């Protein structure tokens, strides 16, 4: 943990107008990594590529996921943030492409931003591999220009999309995707914990259609799902894909000390139970982090709330660059969203 974050946490513990509103503060101790060598049945060229990228060993859950997928299981990997879940599906998918170049894989992400973030990782792994090319992986969503869509359908071995595009832009036009569905080997569902409630039931129906179309073209794709830590991963995964699922939930990745705080805004009028605006309070806490140049992400439920938080933070940071804190929501142009994502990676954007 950096000194800046320690300073902020110490201030929040002692500051009377902040500490009294923290109703729960839990600290998780740091944990070392549980590492293992690459599986002996992994393609040697892929193992060499991984080592070239600086990944000399796998976390235990990554190796276990690879072996279970190789054995034909539908797998749900449940682990914490930044625990390397991406490799749990990229490793078996790319290994399969090396062995069977005609195989196809469909990746489903709940948001366009996640798909953009993962595309660069996949292409980095694909580059410099025997018989494979970085251009085999492509995003196909509402931002994809119409004039290149047919070319992407033909040339892609890995398609990254989202449930909305699958529902409106792919499944209704399955005849144009005949070659892809015929060779579909894997369906990856990332962030499956997002598919709950009514939205989850809609996505489950879209997946049911996807399976039916795949069967029509003679394929029986295998599912790989990932999730943040939740209480019922097996139940959710099996309801979502309507197939038996093997859950891998022993996280082998390391993590530093983590602090979880639940903050209840102070009362404005205790008699009527009226509290201060959560947007104002959240902006105040985020502003304190940004004052220390700590990269910060604030989530809101509506477009309006996002714009309000952005306004509050920019008013607080009047001497900073307008691009230091950016909003990010539906309605922004693709070019704007890519610029914000790039700024986060480079560090030019401090708050989103």
mmCIF file of C-alpha atoms in Angstrom:
data_model
loop_
_atom_site.group_PDB
_atom_site.id
_atom_site.type_symbol
_atom_site.label_atom_id
_atom_site.label_comp_id
_atom_site.label_asym_id
_atom_site.label_seq_id
_atom_site.Cartn_x
_atom_site.Cartn_y
_atom_site.Cartn_z
ATOM 1 C CA UNK A 1 0.000 0.000 0.000
ATOM 2 C CA UNK A 2 1.412 3.379 -0.983
ATOM 3 C CA UNK A 3 2.171 6.076 1.565
ATOM 4 C CA UNK A 4 -0.445 8.318 -0.059
ATOM 5 C CA UNK A 5 -3.222 5.797 0.517
ATOM 6 C CA UNK A 6 -2.052 5.172 4.097
ATOM 7 C CA UNK A 7 -2.219 8.923 4.719
ATOM 8 C CA UNK A 8 -5.765 9.157 3.363
ATOM 9 C CA UNK A 9 -6.979 6.155 5.391
ATOM 10 C CA UNK A 10 -5.399 7.537 8.553
ATOM 11 C CA UNK A 11 -7.127 10.869 7.942
ATOM 12 C CA UNK A 12 -10.498 9.209 7.384
ATOM 13 C CA UNK A 13 -10.142 7.226 10.616
ATOM 14 C CA UNK A 14 -9.504 10.349 12.668
ATOM 15 C CA UNK A 15 -11.505 13.050 10.883
ATOM 16 C CA UNK A 16 -14.693 13.571 12.945
ATOM 17 C CA UNK A 17 -17.018 14.404 10.034
ATOM 18 C CA UNK A 18 -15.852 11.322 8.108
ATOM 19 C CA UNK A 19 -15.117 8.683 10.752
ATOM 20 C CA UNK A 20 -18.544 8.982 12.389
ATOM 21 C CA UNK A 21 -20.209 8.127 9.066
ATOM 22 C CA UNK A 22 -18.184 4.957 8.426
ATOM 23 C CA UNK A 23 -20.527 2.252 9.709
ATOM 24 C CA UNK A 24 -18.259 -0.677 8.743
ATOM 25 C CA UNK A 25 -14.520 -0.846 8.099
ATOM 26 C CA UNK A 26 -12.962 -4.218 7.361
ATOM 27 C CA UNK A 27 -9.342 -4.929 6.522
ATOM 28 C CA UNK A 28 -8.237 -8.046 4.631
ATOM 29 C CA UNK A 29 -4.680 -9.161 5.269
ATOM 30 C CA UNK A 30 -2.233 -9.522 2.365
ATOM 31 C CA UNK A 31 -1.917 -12.969 0.770
ATOM 32 C CA UNK A 32 1.003 -14.502 -1.154
ATOM 33 C CA UNK A 33 0.620 -16.089 -4.587
ATOM 34 C CA UNK A 34 0.070 -19.813 -5.076
ATOM 35 C CA UNK A 35 2.113 -20.516 -8.223
ATOM 36 C CA UNK A 36 2.500 -23.585 -10.414
ATOM 37 C CA UNK A 37 4.412 -24.496 -13.570
ATOM 38 C CA UNK A 38 2.762 -24.507 -16.987
ATOM 39 C CA UNK A 39 0.776 -27.707 -17.686
ATOM 40 C CA UNK A 40 2.853 -30.210 -19.650
ATOM 41 C CA UNK A 41 0.075 -30.523 -22.269
ATOM 42 C CA UNK A 42 0.061 -26.781 -23.048
ATOM 43 C CA UNK A 43 1.334 -25.927 -26.538
ATOM 44 C CA UNK A 44 5.083 -25.200 -26.188
ATOM 45 C CA UNK A 45 4.875 -22.126 -28.442
ATOM 46 C CA UNK A 46 2.124 -20.655 -26.234
ATOM 47 C CA UNK A 47 4.124 -21.326 -23.066
ATOM 48 C CA UNK A 48 7.147 -19.654 -24.671
ATOM 49 C CA UNK A 49 5.022 -16.655 -25.685
ATOM 50 C CA UNK A 50 3.740 -16.293 -22.124
ATOM 51 C CA UNK A 51 7.262 -16.382 -20.730
ATOM 52 C CA UNK A 52 8.309 -13.773 -23.280
ATOM 53 C CA UNK A 53 5.510 -11.573 -21.880
ATOM 54 C CA UNK A 54 6.989 -12.026 -18.397
ATOM 55 C CA UNK A 55 4.550 -14.680 -17.126
ATOM 56 C CA UNK A 56 6.864 -17.493 -16.037
ATOM 57 C CA UNK A 57 4.313 -19.410 -13.940
ATOM 58 C CA UNK A 58 0.551 -19.634 -13.554
ATOM 59 C CA UNK A 59 -1.585 -19.025 -10.521
ATOM 60 C CA UNK A 60 -3.112 -22.250 -9.206
ATOM 61 C CA UNK A 61 -6.643 -21.369 -10.359
ATOM 62 C CA UNK A 62 -5.410 -20.571 -13.885
ATOM 63 C CA UNK A 63 -3.722 -23.967 -14.244
ATOM 64 C CA UNK A 64 -6.766 -25.738 -12.790
ATOM 65 C CA UNK A 65 -9.103 -23.920 -15.199
ATOM 66 C CA UNK A 66 -6.949 -24.959 -18.165
ATOM 67 C CA UNK A 67 -6.982 -28.620 -17.125
ATOM 68 C CA UNK A 68 -10.734 -28.683 -16.499
ATOM 69 C CA UNK A 69 -11.492 -27.044 -19.852
ATOM 70 C CA UNK A 70 -9.125 -29.470 -21.576
ATOM 71 C CA UNK A 71 -11.053 -32.328 -19.934
ATOM 72 C CA UNK A 72 -14.286 -31.034 -21.495
ATOM 73 C CA UNK A 73 -15.910 -29.377 -18.469
ATOM 74 C CA UNK A 74 -17.958 -26.202 -18.539
ATOM 75 C CA UNK A 75 -16.064 -24.052 -16.042
ATOM 76 C CA UNK A 76 -16.926 -21.087 -13.823
ATOM 77 C CA UNK A 77 -13.902 -19.316 -12.332
ATOM 78 C CA UNK A 78 -14.668 -17.229 -9.246
ATOM 79 C CA UNK A 79 -11.886 -15.026 -7.892
ATOM 80 C CA UNK A 80 -11.113 -11.485 -6.825
ATOM 81 C CA UNK A 81 -10.375 -8.387 -8.866
ATOM 82 C CA UNK A 82 -7.040 -8.437 -10.740
ATOM 83 C CA UNK A 83 -6.583 -12.159 -10.060
ATOM 84 C CA UNK A 84 -5.789 -13.107 -13.651
ATOM 85 C CA UNK A 85 -9.195 -14.477 -14.674
ATOM 86 C CA UNK A 86 -8.501 -13.441 -18.272
ATOM 87 C CA UNK A 87 -5.862 -16.160 -18.641
ATOM 88 C CA UNK A 88 -8.360 -18.738 -17.383
ATOM 89 C CA UNK A 89 -10.147 -18.490 -20.735
ATOM 90 C CA UNK A 90 -7.477 -17.077 -23.069
ATOM 91 C CA UNK A 91 -5.085 -19.919 -22.333
ATOM 92 C CA UNK A 92 -7.390 -22.844 -23.323
ATOM 93 C CA UNK A 93 -8.947 -20.884 -26.220
ATOM 94 C CA UNK A 94 -5.643 -19.893 -27.834
ATOM 95 C CA UNK A 95 -4.186 -23.339 -27.147
ATOM 96 C CA UNK A 96 -7.164 -24.824 -29.015
ATOM 97 C CA UNK A 97 -6.632 -22.422 -31.942
ATOM 98 C CA UNK A 98 -3.013 -23.566 -32.193
ATOM 99 C CA UNK A 99 -4.057 -27.215 -32.325
ATOM 100 C CA UNK A 100 -7.150 -26.668 -34.490
ATOM 101 C CA UNK A 101 -6.784 -23.400 -36.467
ATOM 102 C CA UNK A 102 -10.375 -23.565 -37.708
ATOM 103 C CA UNK A 103 -11.891 -23.325 -34.210
ATOM 104 C CA UNK A 104 -13.898 -20.238 -33.237
ATOM 105 C CA UNK A 105 -14.639 -18.585 -29.892
ATOM 106 C CA UNK A 106 -17.265 -16.053 -28.837
ATOM 107 C CA UNK A 107 -16.504 -13.764 -25.875
ATOM 108 C CA UNK A 108 -19.408 -12.006 -24.126
ATOM 109 C CA UNK A 109 -18.722 -8.958 -21.933
ATOM 110 C CA UNK A 110 -21.412 -6.910 -20.176
ATOM 111 C CA UNK A 111 -19.953 -3.618 -21.457
ATOM 112 C CA UNK A 112 -18.107 -2.312 -24.513
ATOM 113 C CA UNK A 113 -15.332 -0.950 -22.293
ATOM 114 C CA UNK A 114 -14.473 -4.423 -20.987
ATOM 115 C CA UNK A 115 -14.309 -5.789 -24.527
ATOM 116 C CA UNK A 116 -11.957 -2.990 -25.573
ATOM 117 C CA UNK A 117 -9.769 -3.622 -22.545
ATOM 118 C CA UNK A 118 -9.500 -7.351 -23.258
ATOM 119 C CA UNK A 119 -8.874 -7.038 -26.991
ATOM 120 C CA UNK A 120 -5.351 -5.701 -26.503
ATOM 121 C CA UNK A 121 -4.528 -8.565 -24.089
ATOM 122 C CA UNK A 122 -5.723 -11.211 -26.536
ATOM 123 C CA UNK A 123 -3.907 -9.656 -29.483
ATOM 124 C CA UNK A 124 -0.702 -9.426 -27.476
ATOM 125 C CA UNK A 125 -0.902 -13.152 -26.775
ATOM 126 C CA UNK A 126 -1.765 -14.026 -30.385
ATOM 127 C CA UNK A 127 1.083 -12.038 -31.911
ATOM 128 C CA UNK A 128 4.223 -14.023 -32.801
ATOM 129 C CA UNK A 129 2.471 -17.392 -32.389
ATOM 130 C CA UNK A 130 2.770 -20.127 -35.016
ATOM 131 C CA UNK A 131 -0.036 -19.953 -37.620
ATOM 132 C CA UNK A 132 -1.909 -17.287 -35.625
ATOM 133 C CA UNK A 133 -2.193 -13.552 -36.068
ATOM 134 C CA UNK A 134 -3.333 -10.707 -33.819
ATOM 135 C CA UNK A 135 -6.066 -9.773 -36.330
ATOM 136 C CA UNK A 136 -7.853 -13.067 -35.629
ATOM 137 C CA UNK A 137 -9.428 -11.390 -32.574
ATOM 138 C CA UNK A 138 -11.909 -8.565 -33.202
ATOM 139 C CA UNK A 139 -14.681 -6.643 -31.511
ATOM 140 C CA UNK A 140 -18.131 -6.825 -33.100
ATOM 141 C CA UNK A 141 -20.556 -4.438 -31.407
ATOM 142 C CA UNK A 142 -22.640 -1.354 -32.062
ATOM 143 C CA UNK A 143 -19.494 0.738 -32.587
ATOM 144 C CA UNK A 144 -18.168 -1.539 -35.365
ATOM 145 C CA UNK A 145 -18.428 0.278 -38.722
ATOM 146 C CA UNK A 146 -20.922 -1.328 -41.099
ATOM 147 C CA UNK A 147 -18.475 -1.525 -44.006
ATOM 148 C CA UNK A 148 -16.056 -3.851 -42.160
ATOM 149 C CA UNK A 149 -18.559 -6.149 -40.454
ATOM 150 C CA UNK A 150 -18.682 -8.789 -43.174
ATOM 151 C CA UNK A 151 -14.877 -8.939 -43.287
ATOM 152 C CA UNK A 152 -14.718 -9.412 -39.492
ATOM 153 C CA UNK A 153 -17.222 -12.267 -39.693
ATOM 154 C CA UNK A 154 -15.035 -14.041 -42.237
ATOM 155 C CA UNK A 155 -11.579 -13.504 -40.781
ATOM 156 C CA UNK A 156 -12.143 -13.662 -37.028
ATOM 157 C CA UNK A 157 -11.422 -16.694 -34.896
ATOM 158 C CA UNK A 158 -12.336 -14.815 -31.698
ATOM 159 C CA UNK A 159 -15.272 -12.390 -31.632
ATOM 160 C CA UNK A 160 -15.717 -10.084 -28.638
ATOM 161 C CA UNK A 161 -19.210 -8.680 -28.166
ATOM 162 C CA UNK A 162 -21.948 -8.063 -25.586
ATOM 163 C CA UNK A 163 -25.392 -9.600 -24.966
ATOM 164 C CA UNK A 164 -27.234 -6.701 -26.623
ATOM 165 C CA UNK A 165 -25.282 -7.023 -29.862
ATOM 166 C CA UNK A 166 -25.590 -10.807 -29.772
ATOM 167 C CA UNK A 167 -29.363 -10.402 -29.424
ATOM 168 C CA UNK A 168 -29.898 -7.718 -32.081
ATOM 169 C CA UNK A 169 -26.912 -7.858 -34.415
ATOM 170 C CA UNK A 170 -25.736 -11.482 -34.585
ATOM 171 C CA UNK A 171 -28.408 -14.084 -33.809
ATOM 172 C CA UNK A 172 -31.106 -12.594 -36.099
ATOM 173 C CA UNK A 173 -28.569 -12.752 -38.961
ATOM 174 C CA UNK A 174 -27.177 -16.191 -38.169
ATOM 175 C CA UNK A 175 -27.141 -17.257 -41.824
ATOM 176 C CA UNK A 176 -24.392 -14.695 -42.425
ATOM 177 C CA UNK A 177 -22.526 -16.266 -39.492
ATOM 178 C CA UNK A 178 -22.884 -19.847 -40.710
ATOM 179 C CA UNK A 179 -19.140 -20.574 -40.920
ATOM 180 C CA UNK A 180 -18.528 -19.063 -37.491
ATOM 181 C CA UNK A 181 -21.308 -21.001 -35.744
ATOM 182 C CA UNK A 182 -20.341 -24.231 -37.482
ATOM 183 C CA UNK A 183 -16.840 -24.019 -35.978
ATOM 184 C CA UNK A 184 -17.834 -22.453 -32.633
ATOM 185 C CA UNK A 185 -15.792 -24.249 -29.970
ATOM 186 C CA UNK A 186 -15.953 -21.941 -26.934
ATOM 187 C CA UNK A 187 -18.344 -19.398 -25.459
ATOM 188 C CA UNK A 188 -16.754 -17.191 -22.809
ATOM 189 C CA UNK A 189 -19.048 -15.258 -20.460
ATOM 190 C CA UNK A 190 -17.053 -12.724 -18.480
ATOM 191 C CA UNK A 191 -18.373 -10.957 -15.360
ATOM 192 C CA UNK A 192 -21.272 -13.391 -15.034
ATOM 193 C CA UNK A 193 -22.262 -11.813 -11.690
ATOM 194 C CA UNK A 194 -23.646 -8.897 -13.758
ATOM 195 C CA UNK A 195 -26.342 -11.191 -15.181
ATOM 196 C CA UNK A 196 -28.757 -11.395 -12.280
ATOM 197 C CA UNK A 197 -32.385 -10.452 -11.759
ATOM 198 C CA UNK A 198 -34.552 -9.512 -14.729
ATOM 199 C CA UNK A 199 -31.540 -8.592 -16.861
ATOM 200 C CA UNK A 200 -29.998 -11.980 -16.086
ATOM 201 C CA UNK A 201 -33.164 -13.788 -17.174
ATOM 202 C CA UNK A 202 -33.088 -11.896 -20.488
ATOM 203 C CA UNK A 203 -29.433 -12.842 -21.032
ATOM 204 C CA UNK A 204 -30.206 -16.486 -20.174
ATOM 205 C CA UNK A 205 -32.810 -16.497 -22.938
ATOM 206 C CA UNK A 206 -30.317 -14.985 -25.395
ATOM 207 C CA UNK A 207 -27.828 -17.726 -24.470
ATOM 208 C CA UNK A 208 -30.569 -20.311 -24.980
ATOM 209 C CA UNK A 209 -31.051 -18.953 -28.519
ATOM 210 C CA UNK A 210 -27.288 -18.961 -29.049
ATOM 211 C CA UNK A 211 -27.105 -22.642 -28.105
ATOM 212 C CA UNK A 212 -30.041 -23.460 -30.393
ATOM 213 C CA UNK A 213 -28.438 -21.697 -33.360
ATOM 214 C CA UNK A 214 -25.123 -23.442 -32.658
ATOM 215 C CA UNK A 215 -26.855 -26.843 -32.613
ATOM 216 C CA UNK A 216 -28.522 -25.987 -35.917
ATOM 217 C CA UNK A 217 -25.084 -25.574 -37.473
ATOM 218 C CA UNK A 218 -23.735 -28.711 -35.821
ATOM 219 C CA UNK A 219 -21.615 -27.318 -32.970
ATOM 220 C CA UNK A 220 -21.757 -27.944 -29.221
ATOM 221 C CA UNK A 221 -19.641 -25.133 -27.733
ATOM 222 C CA UNK A 222 -18.038 -25.401 -24.317
ATOM 223 C CA UNK A 223 -18.656 -22.614 -21.775
ATOM 224 C CA UNK A 224 -16.077 -20.774 -19.693
ATOM 225 C CA UNK A 225 -17.515 -18.271 -17.227
ATOM 226 C CA UNK A 226 -15.782 -15.888 -14.839
ATOM 227 C CA UNK A 227 -17.113 -13.951 -11.896
ATOM 228 C CA UNK A 228 -16.172 -11.792 -8.977
ATOM 229 C CA UNK A 229 -16.645 -13.511 -5.628
ATOM 230 C CA UNK A 230 -20.341 -14.292 -5.067
ATOM 231 C CA UNK A 231 -22.218 -16.626 -2.740
ATOM 232 C CA UNK A 232 -23.897 -18.850 -5.354
ATOM 233 C CA UNK A 233 -21.595 -19.164 -8.403
ATOM 234 C CA UNK A 234 -22.667 -22.693 -9.365
ATOM 235 C CA UNK A 235 -26.372 -21.942 -9.140
ATOM 236 C CA UNK A 236 -26.033 -18.727 -11.169
ATOM 237 C CA UNK A 237 -23.774 -20.289 -13.827
ATOM 238 C CA UNK A 238 -25.979 -23.347 -14.322
ATOM 239 C CA UNK A 239 -29.145 -21.259 -14.520
ATOM 240 C CA UNK A 240 -27.458 -18.982 -17.038
ATOM 241 C CA UNK A 241 -26.242 -21.660 -19.466
ATOM 242 C CA UNK A 242 -28.558 -24.539 -18.455
ATOM 243 C CA UNK A 243 -25.653 -27.004 -18.313
ATOM 244 C CA UNK A 244 -23.606 -28.607 -15.513
ATOM 245 C CA UNK A 245 -20.708 -26.386 -14.433
ATOM 246 C CA UNK A 246 -17.468 -27.066 -12.549
ATOM 247 C CA UNK A 247 -16.669 -24.184 -10.181
ATOM 248 C CA UNK A 248 -13.069 -23.132 -9.499
ATOM 249 C CA UNK A 249 -13.108 -20.788 -6.526
ATOM 250 C CA UNK A 250 -9.724 -21.175 -4.851
ATOM 251 C CA UNK A 251 -7.951 -17.943 -5.785
ATOM 252 C CA UNK A 252 -4.212 -18.494 -6.239
ATOM 253 C CA UNK A 253 -3.347 -14.845 -6.935
ATOM 254 C CA UNK A 254 -1.603 -12.590 -4.433
ATOM 255 C CA UNK A 255 -3.093 -9.403 -3.089
ATOM 256 C CA UNK A 256 -2.029 -6.629 -0.825
ATOM 257 C CA UNK A 257 -3.925 -5.353 2.182
ATOM 258 C CA UNK A 258 -7.499 -4.362 1.255
ATOM 259 C CA UNK A 259 -9.833 -1.945 3.026
ATOM 260 C CA UNK A 260 -13.614 -2.156 2.622
ATOM 261 C CA UNK A 261 -15.577 0.811 3.962
ATOM 262 C CA UNK A 262 -19.329 1.326 4.126
ATOM 263 C CA UNK A 263 -20.080 5.041 4.407
ATOM 264 C CA UNK A 264 -23.523 6.328 5.396
ATOM 265 C CA UNK A 265 -24.044 10.043 4.585
ATOM 266 C CA UNK A 266 -24.683 12.216 7.662
ATOM 267 C CA UNK A 267 -28.150 13.341 8.702
ATOM 268 C CA UNK A 268 -29.432 16.692 7.491
ATOM 269 C CA UNK A 269 -32.653 16.282 9.503
ATOM 270 C CA UNK A 270 -32.581 13.365 11.929
ATOM 271 C CA UNK A 271 -36.267 13.735 12.834
ATOM 272 C CA UNK A 272 -37.341 12.856 9.293
ATOM 273 C CA UNK A 273 -34.427 10.564 8.473
ATOM 274 C CA UNK A 274 -33.123 12.896 5.750
ATOM 275 C CA UNK A 275 -29.458 12.429 4.940
ATOM 276 C CA UNK A 276 -26.918 14.383 2.934
ATOM 277 C CA UNK A 277 -26.754 13.582 -0.787
ATOM 278 C CA UNK A 278 -24.743 10.433 -1.470
ATOM 279 C CA UNK A 279 -23.507 12.077 -4.689
ATOM 280 C CA UNK A 280 -22.060 15.017 -2.749
ATOM 281 C CA UNK A 281 -20.494 12.782 -0.107
ATOM 282 C CA UNK A 282 -19.112 10.366 -2.686
ATOM 283 C CA UNK A 283 -17.657 13.289 -4.639
ATOM 284 C CA UNK A 284 -16.044 14.634 -1.464
ATOM 285 C CA UNK A 285 -14.338 11.297 -0.707
ATOM 286 C CA UNK A 286 -13.251 10.836 -4.324
ATOM 287 C CA UNK A 287 -11.937 14.402 -4.345
ATOM 288 C CA UNK A 288 -9.709 13.660 -1.365
ATOM 289 C CA UNK A 289 -8.179 10.731 -3.247
ATOM 290 C CA UNK A 290 -7.673 12.824 -6.359
ATOM 291 C CA UNK A 291 -6.013 15.569 -4.277
ATOM 292 C CA UNK A 292 -3.309 12.988 -3.533
ATOM 293 C CA UNK A 293 -3.081 11.960 -7.238
ATOM 294 C CA UNK A 294 -4.502 8.492 -6.487
ATOM 295 C CA UNK A 295 -6.264 7.033 -9.549
ATOM 296 C CA UNK A 296 -9.930 6.753 -8.616
ATOM 297 C CA UNK A 297 -13.089 5.327 -10.193
ATOM 298 C CA UNK A 298 -16.532 6.373 -8.940
ATOM 299 C CA UNK A 299 -19.625 4.436 -10.015
ATOM 300 C CA UNK A 300 -23.141 5.814 -10.374
ATOM 301 C CA UNK A 301 -26.446 4.253 -11.367
ATOM 302 C CA UNK A 302 -27.655 6.848 -13.864
ATOM 303 C CA UNK A 303 -26.245 9.101 -16.562
ATOM 304 C CA UNK A 304 -27.432 12.145 -14.606
ATOM 305 C CA UNK A 305 -25.611 11.050 -11.459
ATOM 306 C CA UNK A 306 -22.406 10.538 -13.451
ATOM 307 C CA UNK A 307 -22.588 14.054 -14.904
ATOM 308 C CA UNK A 308 -23.315 15.542 -11.460
ATOM 309 C CA UNK A 309 -20.338 13.766 -9.881
ATOM 310 C CA UNK A 310 -18.140 14.903 -12.770
ATOM 311 C CA UNK A 311 -19.304 18.507 -12.269
ATOM 312 C CA UNK A 312 -18.659 18.396 -8.511
ATOM 313 C CA UNK A 313 -15.157 16.955 -8.958
ATOM 314 C CA UNK A 314 -14.189 19.473 -11.639
ATOM 315 C CA UNK A 315 -15.472 22.355 -9.507
ATOM 316 C CA UNK A 316 -13.276 21.087 -6.661
ATOM 317 C CA UNK A 317 -10.270 20.729 -9.008
ATOM 318 C CA UNK A 318 -10.559 24.127 -10.732
ATOM 319 C CA UNK A 319 -6.810 24.480 -11.322
ATOM 320 C CA UNK A 320 -6.376 21.003 -12.815
ATOM 321 C CA UNK A 321 -6.732 19.957 -16.438
ATOM 322 C CA UNK A 322 -10.359 19.230 -17.507
ATOM 323 C CA UNK A 323 -9.101 15.906 -18.873
ATOM 324 C CA UNK A 324 -7.704 14.883 -15.473
ATOM 325 C CA UNK A 325 -11.219 13.810 -14.398
ATOM 326 C CA UNK A 326 -13.490 12.324 -17.054
ATOM 327 C CA UNK A 327 -17.055 11.079 -17.160
ATOM 328 C CA UNK A 328 -17.725 7.692 -18.767
ATOM 329 C CA UNK A 329 -21.215 6.550 -19.679
ATOM 330 C CA UNK A 330 -23.446 5.429 -22.518
ATOM 331 C CA UNK A 331 -24.039 8.221 -24.982
ATOM 332 C CA UNK A 332 -20.368 9.100 -25.393
ATOM 333 C CA UNK A 333 -18.937 8.593 -28.870
ATOM 334 C CA UNK A 334 -16.681 5.549 -29.377
ATOM 335 C CA UNK A 335 -13.685 7.828 -29.999
ATOM 336 C CA UNK A 336 -14.280 9.580 -26.656
ATOM 337 C CA UNK A 337 -14.551 6.294 -24.755
ATOM 338 C CA UNK A 338 -11.335 4.930 -26.328
ATOM 339 C CA UNK A 339 -9.510 8.152 -25.348
ATOM 340 C CA UNK A 340 -10.684 7.827 -21.726
ATOM 341 C CA UNK A 341 -9.666 4.156 -21.567
ATOM 342 C CA UNK A 342 -6.252 5.019 -23.005
ATOM 343 C CA UNK A 343 -5.849 7.860 -20.514
ATOM 344 C CA UNK A 344 -6.534 5.532 -17.604
ATOM 345 C CA UNK A 345 -3.872 3.109 -18.791
ATOM 346 C CA UNK A 346 -1.274 5.829 -19.364
ATOM 347 C CA UNK A 347 -2.061 7.679 -16.120
ATOM 348 C CA UNK A 348 -3.075 10.931 -17.866
ATOM 349 C CA UNK A 349 -6.608 10.405 -16.540
ATOM 350 C CA UNK A 350 -6.631 10.374 -12.738
ATOM 351 C CA UNK A 351 -10.363 10.038 -12.093
ATOM 352 C CA UNK A 352 -13.298 8.490 -13.941
#
